[in-house]
Amino acid sequence: MIRTSCHCGAVGFEIETAPSEVTDCNCSICRRYGVLWAYYSPTLVRRVEGGPTETYEWNNHAIAFHRCRACGCVTHWSSNDPTRDRMGINARLMEPDVLAAARVRRLDGAVSERYVD
Ligand SMILES: [Zn+2]
């Protein structure tokens, strides 16, 4: 079991398993956020600190990017399709040793949507 927390602690998750890999995506939004995504089924993720988030959507509005309303950390993205069994957790909000143990994969989300490592 691992935990994530934004800087102020208002938004946090408990997750069943540490990520074996995280994704560094170069698309227009991810490169600006500077996040590393760990993808999970929402059924494996539990919101333990339920502070308010603000969201941002663009393009086809398929997913919403959440940030803590107090400290501004990007915490996760959620799908606007409730049947989609996938969400993204910002692995930068995990403990450093958890993140250090994960392989960082480079995703060319800007062009090919393929991993390029
Ligand atoms: Zn916060």
PDB file of C-alpha atoms and ligand atoms in Angstrom:
ATOM      1  CA  MET A   1       0.000   0.000   0.000  1.00  0.00           C
ATOM      2  CA  ILE A   2       1.350   3.388  -0.961  1.00  0.00           C
ATOM      3  CA  ARG A   3       0.088   6.918  -0.478  1.00  0.00           C
ATOM      4  CA  THR A   4       0.186  10.131  -2.434  1.00  0.00           C
ATOM      5  CA  SER A   5      -0.254  13.609  -1.093  1.00  0.00           C
ATOM      6  CA  CYS A   6      -0.295  17.084  -2.526  1.00  0.00           C
ATOM      7  CA  HIS A   7       1.969  19.612  -0.835  1.00  0.00           C
ATOM      8  CA  CYS A   8      -0.574  20.877   1.685  1.00  0.00           C
ATOM      9  CA  GLY A   9      -2.051  17.423   2.341  1.00  0.00           C
ATOM     10  CA  ALA A  10      -5.625  18.246   1.368  1.00  0.00           C
ATOM     11  CA  VAL A  11      -5.730  15.755  -1.518  1.00  0.00           C
ATOM     12  CA  GLY A  12      -4.358  12.253  -1.081  1.00  0.00           C
ATOM     13  CA  PHE A  13      -4.787   8.715  -2.306  1.00  0.00           C
ATOM     14  CA  GLU A  14      -4.080   5.231  -1.046  1.00  0.00           C
ATOM     15  CA  ILE A  15      -3.170   2.731  -3.763  1.00  0.00           C
ATOM     16  CA  GLU A  16      -2.879  -1.039  -3.545  1.00  0.00           C
ATOM     17  CA  THR A  17       0.445  -1.359  -5.359  1.00  0.00           C
ATOM     18  CA  ALA A  18       3.443   0.784  -6.153  1.00  0.00           C
ATOM     19  CA  PRO A  19       3.879   1.503  -9.863  1.00  0.00           C
ATOM     20  CA  SER A  20       6.464  -0.598 -11.708  1.00  0.00           C
ATOM     21  CA  GLU A  21       6.614   2.088 -14.368  1.00  0.00           C
ATOM     22  CA  VAL A  22       5.556   5.707 -14.763  1.00  0.00           C
ATOM     23  CA  THR A  23       4.992   7.711 -17.924  1.00  0.00           C
ATOM     24  CA  ASP A  24       6.756  10.915 -18.920  1.00  0.00           C
ATOM     25  CA  CYS A  25       4.542  12.288 -21.706  1.00  0.00           C
ATOM     26  CA  ASN A  26       5.508  15.132 -24.020  1.00  0.00           C
ATOM     27  CA  CYS A  27       2.001  16.166 -25.070  1.00  0.00           C
ATOM     28  CA  SER A  28       1.035  19.817 -24.805  1.00  0.00           C
ATOM     29  CA  ILE A  29      -0.496  19.547 -21.342  1.00  0.00           C
ATOM     30  CA  CYS A  30       1.745  16.941 -19.666  1.00  0.00           C
ATOM     31  CA  ARG A  31       4.974  18.682 -20.604  1.00  0.00           C
ATOM     32  CA  ARG A  32       3.696  21.867 -19.028  1.00  0.00           C
ATOM     33  CA  TYR A  33       2.520  20.159 -15.854  1.00  0.00           C
ATOM     34  CA  GLY A  34       5.832  18.313 -15.514  1.00  0.00           C
ATOM     35  CA  VAL A  35       4.072  15.267 -14.144  1.00  0.00           C
ATOM     36  CA  LEU A  36       4.875  11.559 -14.229  1.00  0.00           C
ATOM     37  CA  TRP A  37       1.736   9.453 -14.618  1.00  0.00           C
ATOM     38  CA  ALA A  38       1.082   6.122 -12.947  1.00  0.00           C
ATOM     39  CA  TYR A  39      -1.978   4.492 -14.508  1.00  0.00           C
ATOM     40  CA  TYR A  40      -4.413   2.491 -12.419  1.00  0.00           C
ATOM     41  CA  SER A  41      -7.867   1.060 -12.435  1.00  0.00           C
ATOM     42  CA  PRO A  42      -9.925   3.419 -10.259  1.00  0.00           C
ATOM     43  CA  THR A  43     -10.969   0.323  -8.303  1.00  0.00           C
ATOM     44  CA  LEU A  44      -7.403   0.095  -6.892  1.00  0.00           C
ATOM     45  CA  VAL A  45      -7.257   3.723  -5.784  1.00  0.00           C
ATOM     46  CA  ARG A  46      -8.878   5.131  -2.674  1.00  0.00           C
ATOM     47  CA  ARG A  47      -9.234   8.830  -2.002  1.00  0.00           C
ATOM     48  CA  VAL A  48      -8.157   9.278   1.624  1.00  0.00           C
ATOM     49  CA  GLU A  49      -7.847  13.049   1.776  1.00  0.00           C
ATOM     50  CA  GLY A  50     -10.877  14.555   0.122  1.00  0.00           C
ATOM     51  CA  GLY A  51     -10.002  18.209  -0.180  1.00  0.00           C
ATOM     52  CA  PRO A  52     -11.486  20.150  -3.080  1.00  0.00           C
ATOM     53  CA  THR A  53      -9.877  20.102  -6.491  1.00  0.00           C
ATOM     54  CA  GLU A  54     -10.210  22.334  -9.500  1.00  0.00           C
ATOM     55  CA  THR A  55     -10.278  20.676 -12.900  1.00  0.00           C
ATOM     56  CA  TYR A  56      -9.154  21.470 -16.392  1.00  0.00           C
ATOM     57  CA  GLU A  57     -10.434  19.873 -19.581  1.00  0.00           C
ATOM     58  CA  TRP A  58      -9.569  20.557 -23.184  1.00  0.00           C
ATOM     59  CA  ASN A  59      -9.797  19.089 -26.660  1.00  0.00           C
ATOM     60  CA  ASN A  60     -12.477  16.359 -26.574  1.00  0.00           C
ATOM     61  CA  HIS A  61     -13.024  16.626 -22.796  1.00  0.00           C
ATOM     62  CA  ALA A  62     -12.406  12.902 -22.355  1.00  0.00           C
ATOM     63  CA  ILE A  63     -10.496  13.399 -19.120  1.00  0.00           C
ATOM     64  CA  ALA A  64     -10.313  15.999 -16.374  1.00  0.00           C
ATOM     65  CA  PHE A  65      -7.006  17.082 -14.843  1.00  0.00           C
ATOM     66  CA  HIS A  66      -7.340  17.747 -11.113  1.00  0.00           C
ATOM     67  CA  ARG A  67      -5.258  20.073  -8.995  1.00  0.00           C
ATOM     68  CA  CYS A  68      -5.511  20.877  -5.304  1.00  0.00           C
ATOM     69  CA  ARG A  69      -7.457  24.050  -4.792  1.00  0.00           C
ATOM     70  CA  ALA A  70      -5.207  25.096  -1.914  1.00  0.00           C
ATOM     71  CA  CYS A  71      -1.631  24.322  -3.020  1.00  0.00           C
ATOM     72  CA  GLY A  72      -2.063  23.859  -6.780  1.00  0.00           C
ATOM     73  CA  CYS A  73      -0.359  20.465  -7.131  1.00  0.00           C
ATOM     74  CA  VAL A  74      -1.651  18.398 -10.049  1.00  0.00           C
ATOM     75  CA  THR A  75      -2.904  15.274  -8.293  1.00  0.00           C
ATOM     76  CA  HIS A  76      -4.529  13.052 -10.929  1.00  0.00           C
ATOM     77  CA  TRP A  77      -6.682  12.795 -13.997  1.00  0.00           C
ATOM     78  CA  SER A  78     -10.034  11.096 -14.141  1.00  0.00           C
ATOM     79  CA  SER A  79     -12.033   9.885 -17.101  1.00  0.00           C
ATOM     80  CA  ASN A  80     -15.334  11.544 -17.893  1.00  0.00           C
ATOM     81  CA  ASP A  81     -16.491   8.157 -19.172  1.00  0.00           C
ATOM     82  CA  PRO A  82     -17.496   6.211 -16.043  1.00  0.00           C
ATOM     83  CA  THR A  83     -17.022   2.891 -17.838  1.00  0.00           C
ATOM     84  CA  ARG A  84     -13.344   3.584 -18.559  1.00  0.00           C
ATOM     85  CA  ASP A  85     -11.263   1.477 -16.174  1.00  0.00           C
ATOM     86  CA  ARG A  86      -8.296   3.833 -16.064  1.00  0.00           C
ATOM     87  CA  MET A  87      -7.090   6.911 -14.274  1.00  0.00           C
ATOM     88  CA  GLY A  88      -3.762   8.677 -13.956  1.00  0.00           C
ATOM     89  CA  ILE A  89      -2.101   9.420 -10.633  1.00  0.00           C
ATOM     90  CA  ASN A  90       0.689  11.983 -10.532  1.00  0.00           C
ATOM     91  CA  ALA A  91       3.586   9.836  -9.335  1.00  0.00           C
ATOM     92  CA  ARG A  92       5.492  12.986  -8.383  1.00  0.00           C
ATOM     93  CA  LEU A  93       3.242  13.059  -5.338  1.00  0.00           C
ATOM     94  CA  MET A  94       4.424   9.615  -4.190  1.00  0.00           C
ATOM     95  CA  GLU A  95       7.237   9.182  -1.702  1.00  0.00           C
ATOM     96  CA  PRO A  96      10.649   9.615  -3.397  1.00  0.00           C
ATOM     97  CA  ASP A  97      11.736   6.022  -2.777  1.00  0.00           C
ATOM     98  CA  VAL A  98       8.547   4.697  -4.390  1.00  0.00           C
ATOM     99  CA  LEU A  99       9.075   6.835  -7.465  1.00  0.00           C
ATOM    100  CA  ALA A 100      12.793   5.983  -7.618  1.00  0.00           C
ATOM    101  CA  ALA A 101      11.954   2.277  -7.860  1.00  0.00           C
ATOM    102  CA  ALA A 102       9.758   2.757 -10.938  1.00  0.00           C
ATOM    103  CA  ARG A 103      10.998   2.685 -14.505  1.00  0.00           C
ATOM    104  CA  VAL A 104      10.367   5.991 -16.286  1.00  0.00           C
ATOM    105  CA  ARG A 105       8.905   5.482 -19.747  1.00  0.00           C
ATOM    106  CA  ARG A 106       8.849   8.208 -22.382  1.00  0.00           C
ATOM    107  CA  LEU A 107       5.571   8.580 -24.241  1.00  0.00           C
ATOM    108  CA  ASP A 108       5.429  10.606 -27.439  1.00  0.00           C
ATOM    109  CA  GLY A 109       1.933  11.837 -26.705  1.00  0.00           C
ATOM    110  CA  ALA A 110       2.534  14.914 -28.833  1.00  0.00           C
ATOM    111  CA  VAL A 111       2.742  13.055 -32.148  1.00  0.00           C
ATOM    112  CA  SER A 112       2.756   9.260 -32.389  1.00  0.00           C
ATOM    113  CA  GLU A 113       1.082   8.236 -29.086  1.00  0.00           C
ATOM    114  CA  ARG A 114       3.814   5.602 -28.819  1.00  0.00           C
ATOM    115  CA  TYR A 115       6.456   4.885 -26.225  1.00  0.00           C
ATOM    116  CA  VAL A 116       9.819   5.921 -27.607  1.00  0.00           C
ATOM    117  CA  ASP A 117      12.238   4.306 -25.140  1.00  0.00           C
TER     118      ASP A 117
HETATM  119 ZN    ZN B   1      -2.839  20.747  -1.543  1.00  0.00          ZN
END
